[in-house]
Amino acid sequence: MTDIDTSVPHSARIWNYWLGGKDNYPVDEAAGDAYTAVFPGIVTIARSSRAFLGRSIRHLVREAGVRQFLDVGTGLPTVDNTHEVAQRLAPESRIVYVDNDPLVLAHARALLTSTPEGATAYEPISLHEPEKILAAAGGTLDLSRPTALILSGILGHVADYEQARDLVRRLMAGLPSGSYLSLNEGSRGTDPAYEQAQDAYNETGAVPYILRPVEQIEAFFEGLELVEPGVVSVLSLIPPKLFEQGGPPLAGAFFFPPAAVKGEKTITRQDASRGRPQGASSSTSARDLAAS
């Protein structure tokens, strides 16, 4: 296994630190603290993004009837991973995690649990090899059946925007009609402090994460039909009670127009003709998702 470099901060470990996890090192804590010193709201965003991942999975299982999940750019295991949420509601659910980060690979065993009725697999493949991802996923998933593609905070690590869009298109092209895309990315043009903190992090020697304008994030869904409420901030979907007990305050500066902070999350459906959008399989409001 490739050695894990603990001398340079790592985005997955920093995220784990903000979520209250233990799978991080002093260099990650230092980088995380430097970030929050400039933009304290990142902790709220991290927790909101994680909470909404669970809400999106519950929506897909309960309302859309999805039983297959392809989670690319998995990151470090924490509470309520994709397979845990899905199989809790539908034990027959099948999940494939994809991440070629050696740090994630070292923790992969935590992802390889499953109910007897379902299945969970891990594939150490790069996001930049979508066809290889689909071929490997086909060993666990039936890709002739609707599948949810989960991309949580991974596209920002693809510096070239057109390449990032192409990767999404190629992954979705391998999934049948009735499939979904759940996307979580950070946006630029929303808060100067957020952008300052991210730009400073990108200068630390860690793998950079690119904040993109809202319009570019919306374009990842080209050819797909958005499920309500569309491309929005996760902070608008998370119940305030999530932060009532010891959590960070929700400062007013965090509330922006749709898709305005890191953690925009939208679920979309691929239409049968692959060219013309058709109606979403369910009409889900922000209130519905937040109450899930």
GROMACS .gro file of C-alpha atoms in nm:
model
  292
    1MET     CA    1   0.000   0.000   0.000
    2THR     CA    2   0.118   0.353  -0.074
    3ASP     CA    3   0.251   0.532   0.232
    4ILE     CA    4   0.025   0.801   0.373
    5ASP     CA    5   0.193   1.142   0.386
    6THR     CA    6   0.121   1.302   0.723
    7SER     CA    7   0.340   1.606   0.657
    8VAL     CA    8   0.091   1.773   0.422
    9PRO     CA    9  -0.274   1.847   0.506
   10HIS     CA   10  -0.530   1.625   0.338
   11SER     CA   11  -0.880   1.744   0.250
   12ALA     CA   12  -1.052   1.421   0.360
   13ARG     CA   13  -0.875   1.428   0.697
   14ILE     CA   14  -0.954   1.798   0.747
   15TRP     CA   15  -1.320   1.729   0.667
   16ASN     CA   16  -1.307   1.444   0.917
   17TYR     CA   17  -1.164   1.685   1.176
   18TRP     CA   18  -1.444   1.937   1.117
   19LEU     CA   19  -1.698   1.656   1.157
   20GLY     CA   20  -1.548   1.565   1.495
   21GLY     CA   21  -1.372   1.250   1.375
   22LYS     CA   22  -1.039   1.106   1.489
   23ASP     CA   23  -0.889   1.000   1.154
   24ASN     CA   24  -0.664   1.302   1.115
   25TYR     CA   25  -0.319   1.430   1.212
   26PRO     CA   26  -0.181   1.750   1.368
   27VAL     CA   27  -0.107   1.894   1.024
   28ASP     CA   28  -0.475   1.850   0.934
   29GLU     CA   29  -0.594   2.008   1.258
   30ALA     CA   30  -0.363   2.304   1.200
   31ALA     CA   31  -0.491   2.352   0.845
   32GLY     CA   32  -0.851   2.312   0.960
   33ASP     CA   33  -0.804   2.566   1.239
   34ALA     CA   34  -0.639   2.812   0.999
   35TYR     CA   35  -0.939   2.776   0.769
   36THR     CA   36  -1.196   2.828   1.043
   37ALA     CA   37  -1.005   3.130   1.173
   38VAL     CA   38  -1.091   3.299   0.844
   39PHE     CA   39  -1.429   3.137   0.780
   40PRO     CA   40  -1.582   2.967   1.087
   41GLY     CA   41  -1.888   2.874   0.884
   42ILE     CA   42  -1.705   2.587   0.715
   43VAL     CA   43  -1.776   2.366   1.016
   44THR     CA   44  -2.149   2.427   0.979
   45ILE     CA   45  -2.124   2.363   0.607
   46ALA     CA   46  -1.936   2.036   0.664
   47ARG     CA   47  -2.196   1.910   0.909
   48SER     CA   48  -2.484   2.029   0.692
   49SER     CA   49  -2.339   1.859   0.387
   50ARG     CA   50  -2.304   1.532   0.574
   51ALA     CA   51  -2.657   1.557   0.710
   52PHE     CA   52  -2.795   1.625   0.366
   53LEU     CA   53  -2.617   1.326   0.215
   54GLY     CA   54  -2.831   1.117   0.447
   55ARG     CA   55  -3.142   1.308   0.348
   56SER     CA   56  -3.074   1.261  -0.023
   57ILE     CA   57  -3.018   0.887   0.024
   58ARG     CA   58  -3.341   0.858   0.222
   59HIS     CA   59  -3.529   1.045  -0.049
   60LEU     CA   60  -3.388   0.820  -0.318
   61VAL     CA   61  -3.481   0.504  -0.128
   62ARG     CA   62  -3.822   0.610   0.001
   63GLU     CA   63  -3.956   0.829  -0.277
   64ALA     CA   64  -3.771   0.716  -0.588
   65GLY     CA   65  -3.738   0.347  -0.506
   66VAL     CA   66  -3.365   0.340  -0.582
   67ARG     CA   67  -3.178   0.036  -0.455
   68GLN     CA   68  -2.840   0.086  -0.621
   69PHE     CA   69  -2.580   0.352  -0.539
   70LEU     CA   70  -2.249   0.440  -0.703
   71ASP     CA   71  -2.058   0.665  -0.461
   72VAL     CA   72  -1.753   0.811  -0.636
   73GLY     CA   73  -1.497   1.004  -0.434
   74THR     CA   74  -1.611   0.840  -0.114
   75GLY     CA   75  -1.379   1.002   0.135
   76LEU     CA   76  -1.318   0.873   0.486
   77PRO     CA   77  -1.589   0.662   0.649
   78THR     CA   78  -1.786   0.837   0.921
   79VAL     CA   79  -2.133   0.805   1.070
   80ASP     CA   80  -2.422   0.722   0.836
   81ASN     CA   81  -2.226   0.624   0.530
   82THR     CA   82  -2.423   0.569   0.209
   83HIS     CA   83  -2.467   0.194   0.258
   84GLU     CA   84  -2.572   0.234   0.621
   85VAL     CA   85  -2.848   0.483   0.539
   86ALA     CA   86  -2.971   0.294   0.232
   87GLN     CA   87  -2.967  -0.055   0.386
   88ARG     CA   88  -3.131   0.067   0.704
   89LEU     CA   89  -3.436   0.152   0.493
   90ALA     CA   90  -3.401  -0.114   0.223
   91PRO     CA   91  -3.174  -0.404   0.329
   92GLU     CA   92  -3.149  -0.527  -0.030
   93SER     CA   93  -2.970  -0.208  -0.142
   94ARG     CA   94  -2.639  -0.250  -0.325
   95ILE     CA   95  -2.360   0.006  -0.296
   96VAL     CA   96  -2.027   0.050  -0.472
   97TYR     CA   97  -1.776   0.295  -0.328
   98VAL     CA   98  -1.502   0.432  -0.555
   99ASP     CA   99  -1.191   0.614  -0.435
  100ASN     CA  100  -0.826   0.562  -0.523
  101ASP     CA  101  -0.689   0.768  -0.234
  102PRO     CA  102  -0.453   0.546  -0.029
  103LEU     CA  103  -0.584   0.706   0.290
  104VAL     CA  104  -0.939   0.601   0.205
  105LEU     CA  105  -0.818   0.258   0.096
  106ALA     CA  106  -0.663   0.211   0.439
  107HIS     CA  107  -1.007   0.259   0.594
  108ALA     CA  108  -1.199   0.069   0.327
  109ARG     CA  109  -1.286  -0.221   0.556
  110ALA     CA  110  -1.525   0.006   0.741
  111LEU     CA  111  -1.714   0.046   0.412
  112LEU     CA  112  -1.727  -0.322   0.330
  113THR     CA  113  -2.003  -0.419   0.568
  114SER     CA  114  -2.343  -0.512   0.435
  115THR     CA  115  -2.674  -0.667   0.519
  116PRO     CA  116  -2.713  -1.030   0.403
  117GLU     CA  117  -2.977  -0.919   0.153
  118GLY     CA  118  -2.766  -0.644  -0.003
  119ALA     CA  119  -2.406  -0.589  -0.109
  120THR     CA  120  -2.127  -0.338  -0.058
  121ALA     CA  121  -1.807  -0.318  -0.262
  122TYR     CA  122  -1.506  -0.088  -0.284
  123GLU     CA  123  -1.318  -0.011  -0.605
  124PRO     CA  124  -0.982   0.177  -0.587
  125ILE     CA  125  -1.022   0.359  -0.921
  126SER     CA  126  -0.961   0.722  -1.016
  127LEU     CA  127  -1.250   0.954  -1.099
  128HIS     CA  128  -1.064   1.019  -1.423
  129GLU     CA  129  -1.142   0.667  -1.546
  130PRO     CA  130  -1.523   0.669  -1.569
  131GLU     CA  131  -1.552   0.374  -1.805
  132LYS     CA  132  -1.331   0.164  -1.578
  133ILE     CA  133  -1.546   0.271  -1.281
  134LEU     CA  134  -1.864   0.161  -1.459
  135ALA     CA  135  -1.713  -0.171  -1.564
  136ALA     CA  136  -1.601  -0.248  -1.210
  137ALA     CA  137  -1.931  -0.132  -1.059
  138GLY     CA  138  -2.112  -0.371  -1.290
  139GLY     CA  139  -1.968  -0.658  -1.089
  140THR     CA  140  -2.190  -0.558  -0.796
  141LEU     CA  141  -2.462  -0.341  -0.949
  142ASP     CA  142  -2.706  -0.426  -1.226
  143LEU     CA  143  -2.648  -0.123  -1.446
  144SER     CA  144  -2.958  -0.199  -1.649
  145ARG     CA  145  -3.155  -0.083  -1.343
  146PRO     CA  146  -3.185   0.274  -1.207
  147THR     CA  147  -2.879   0.374  -1.008
  148ALA     CA  148  -2.794   0.685  -0.805
  149LEU     CA  149  -2.456   0.843  -0.878
  150ILE     CA  150  -2.321   1.023  -0.570
  151LEU     CA  151  -2.053   1.290  -0.619
  152SER     CA  152  -1.983   1.466  -0.291
  153GLY     CA  153  -1.720   1.739  -0.303
  154ILE     CA  154  -1.502   1.558  -0.555
  155LEU     CA  155  -1.534   1.764  -0.874
  156GLY     CA  156  -1.360   2.062  -0.715
  157HIS     CA  157  -1.043   1.856  -0.725
  158VAL     CA  158  -1.064   1.849  -1.106
  159ALA     CA  159  -0.897   2.175  -1.205
  160ASP     CA  160  -1.022   2.185  -1.563
  161TYR     CA  161  -1.394   2.265  -1.569
  162GLU     CA  162  -1.470   2.111  -1.907
  163GLN     CA  163  -1.294   1.795  -1.800
  164ALA     CA  164  -1.507   1.785  -1.484
  165ARG     CA  165  -1.825   1.820  -1.691
  166ASP     CA  166  -1.705   1.548  -1.927
  167LEU     CA  167  -1.644   1.309  -1.636
  168VAL     CA  168  -2.000   1.361  -1.510
  169ARG     CA  169  -2.144   1.308  -1.859
  170ARG     CA  170  -1.947   0.987  -1.911
  171LEU     CA  171  -2.051   0.843  -1.575
  172MET     CA  172  -2.417   0.926  -1.632
  173ALA     CA  173  -2.400   0.788  -1.987
  174GLY     CA  174  -2.333   0.445  -1.838
  175LEU     CA  175  -2.649   0.453  -1.627
  176PRO     CA  176  -3.001   0.375  -1.752
  177SER     CA  177  -3.304   0.601  -1.763
  178GLY     CA  178  -3.457   0.658  -1.421
  179SER     CA  179  -3.111   0.703  -1.269
  180TYR     CA  180  -3.017   0.995  -1.045
  181LEU     CA  181  -2.727   1.230  -0.982
  182SER     CA  182  -2.664   1.369  -0.634
  183LEU     CA  183  -2.402   1.644  -0.647
  184ASN     CA  184  -2.235   1.841  -0.369
  185GLU     CA  185  -1.989   2.115  -0.463
  186GLY     CA  186  -1.857   2.447  -0.332
  187SER     CA  187  -1.930   2.772  -0.513
  188ARG     CA  188  -1.742   3.095  -0.571
  189GLY     CA  189  -1.901   3.438  -0.561
  190THR     CA  190  -2.089   3.391  -0.236
  191ASP     CA  191  -1.871   3.496   0.055
  192PRO     CA  192  -1.529   3.667   0.037
  193ALA     CA  193  -1.416   3.508   0.365
  194TYR     CA  194  -1.501   3.161   0.235
  195GLU     CA  195  -1.306   3.224  -0.084
  196GLN     CA  196  -1.011   3.368   0.109
  197ALA     CA  197  -0.997   3.063   0.335
  198GLN     CA  198  -1.016   2.822   0.042
  199ASP     CA  199  -0.754   3.008  -0.159
  200ALA     CA  200  -0.520   3.002   0.141
  201TYR     CA  201  -0.576   2.628   0.183
  202ASN     CA  202  -0.493   2.572  -0.183
  203GLU     CA  203  -0.153   2.728  -0.119
  204THR     CA  204  -0.058   2.483   0.158
  205GLY     CA  205   0.069   2.216  -0.078
  206ALA     CA  206  -0.242   2.002  -0.039
  207VAL     CA  207  -0.443   1.896  -0.344
  208PRO     CA  208  -0.632   2.215  -0.439
  209TYR     CA  209  -1.010   2.237  -0.432
  210ILE     CA  210  -1.160   2.473  -0.692
  211LEU     CA  211  -1.464   2.679  -0.599
  212ARG     CA  212  -1.679   2.738  -0.907
  213PRO     CA  213  -1.950   2.992  -0.998
  214VAL     CA  214  -2.304   2.877  -0.940
  215GLU     CA  215  -2.378   2.871  -1.313
  216GLN     CA  216  -2.097   2.623  -1.369
  217ILE     CA  217  -2.228   2.396  -1.096
  218GLU     CA  218  -2.577   2.410  -1.246
  219ALA     CA  219  -2.431   2.309  -1.581
  220PHE     CA  220  -2.324   1.972  -1.439
  221PHE     CA  221  -2.694   1.884  -1.462
  222GLU     CA  222  -2.727   1.959  -1.831
  223GLY     CA  223  -2.971   1.714  -1.993
  224LEU     CA  224  -3.119   1.609  -1.659
  225GLU     CA  225  -3.446   1.707  -1.496
  226LEU     CA  226  -3.399   1.873  -1.158
  227VAL     CA  227  -3.598   1.743  -0.864
  228GLU     CA  228  -3.737   2.019  -0.642
  229PRO     CA  229  -3.605   2.236  -0.486
  230GLY     CA  230  -3.331   2.235  -0.751
  231VAL     CA  231  -2.975   2.354  -0.699
  232VAL     CA  232  -2.973   2.509  -0.352
  233SER     CA  233  -2.758   2.553  -0.044
  234VAL     CA  234  -2.774   2.260   0.195
  235LEU     CA  235  -2.807   2.513   0.474
  236SER     CA  236  -3.155   2.595   0.345
  237LEU     CA  237  -3.256   2.229   0.385
  238ILE     CA  238  -3.117   2.140   0.726
  239PRO     CA  239  -3.347   2.185   1.028
  240PRO     CA  240  -3.214   2.443   1.277
  241LYS     CA  241  -3.250   2.182   1.555
  242LEU     CA  242  -2.949   2.006   1.402
  243PHE     CA  243  -2.734   2.275   1.560
  244GLU     CA  244  -2.927   2.346   1.879
  245GLN     CA  245  -2.718   2.119   2.101
  246GLY     CA  246  -2.363   2.248   2.103
  247GLY     CA  247  -2.330   2.297   1.729
  248PRO     CA  248  -2.189   2.611   1.567
  249PRO     CA  249  -2.431   2.900   1.517
  250LEU     CA  250  -2.592   2.955   1.180
  251ALA     CA  251  -2.470   3.305   1.101
  252GLY     CA  252  -2.687   3.506   0.865
  253ALA     CA  253  -2.396   3.537   0.625
  254PHE     CA  254  -2.439   3.170   0.539
  255PHE     CA  255  -2.777   3.217   0.375
  256PHE     CA  256  -2.739   3.296   0.009
  257PRO     CA  257  -2.938   3.248  -0.312
  258PRO     CA  258  -2.963   2.893  -0.450
  259ALA     CA  259  -2.635   2.707  -0.490
  260ALA     CA  260  -2.443   2.976  -0.308
  261VAL     CA  261  -2.229   2.794  -0.052
  262LYS     CA  262  -2.024   2.481  -0.038
  263GLY     CA  263  -2.253   2.186  -0.014
  264GLU     CA  264  -2.505   2.259  -0.290
  265LYS     CA  265  -2.693   1.934  -0.327
  266THR     CA  266  -2.942   1.845  -0.596
  267ILE     CA  267  -3.088   1.514  -0.702
  268THR     CA  268  -3.163   1.476  -1.071
  269ARG     CA  269  -3.314   1.215  -1.295
  270GLN     CA  270  -3.185   1.106  -1.632
  271ASP     CA  271  -3.464   1.097  -1.890
  272ALA     CA  272  -3.551   0.800  -2.108
  273SER     CA  273  -3.452   0.967  -2.435
  274ARG     CA  274  -3.115   1.087  -2.293
  275GLY     CA  275  -3.180   1.416  -2.469
  276ARG     CA  276  -3.510   1.559  -2.354
  277PRO     CA  277  -3.586   1.590  -1.985
  278GLN     CA  278  -3.896   1.422  -1.850
  279GLY     CA  279  -4.076   1.482  -1.522
  280ALA     CA  280  -3.903   1.390  -1.202
  281SER     CA  281  -4.023   1.073  -1.036
  282SER     CA  282  -4.132   1.265  -0.729
  283SER     CA  283  -4.198   1.621  -0.628
  284THR     CA  284  -3.988   1.687  -0.321
  285SER     CA  285  -3.983   2.022  -0.151
  286ALA     CA  286  -3.709   2.165   0.068
  287ARG     CA  287  -3.930   2.107   0.367
  288ASP     CA  288  -3.980   1.743   0.274
  289LEU     CA  289  -3.607   1.682   0.248
  290ALA     CA  290  -3.526   1.865   0.566
  291ALA     CA  291  -3.783   1.663   0.756
  292SER     CA  292  -3.669   1.328   0.618
   0.00000   0.00000   0.00000
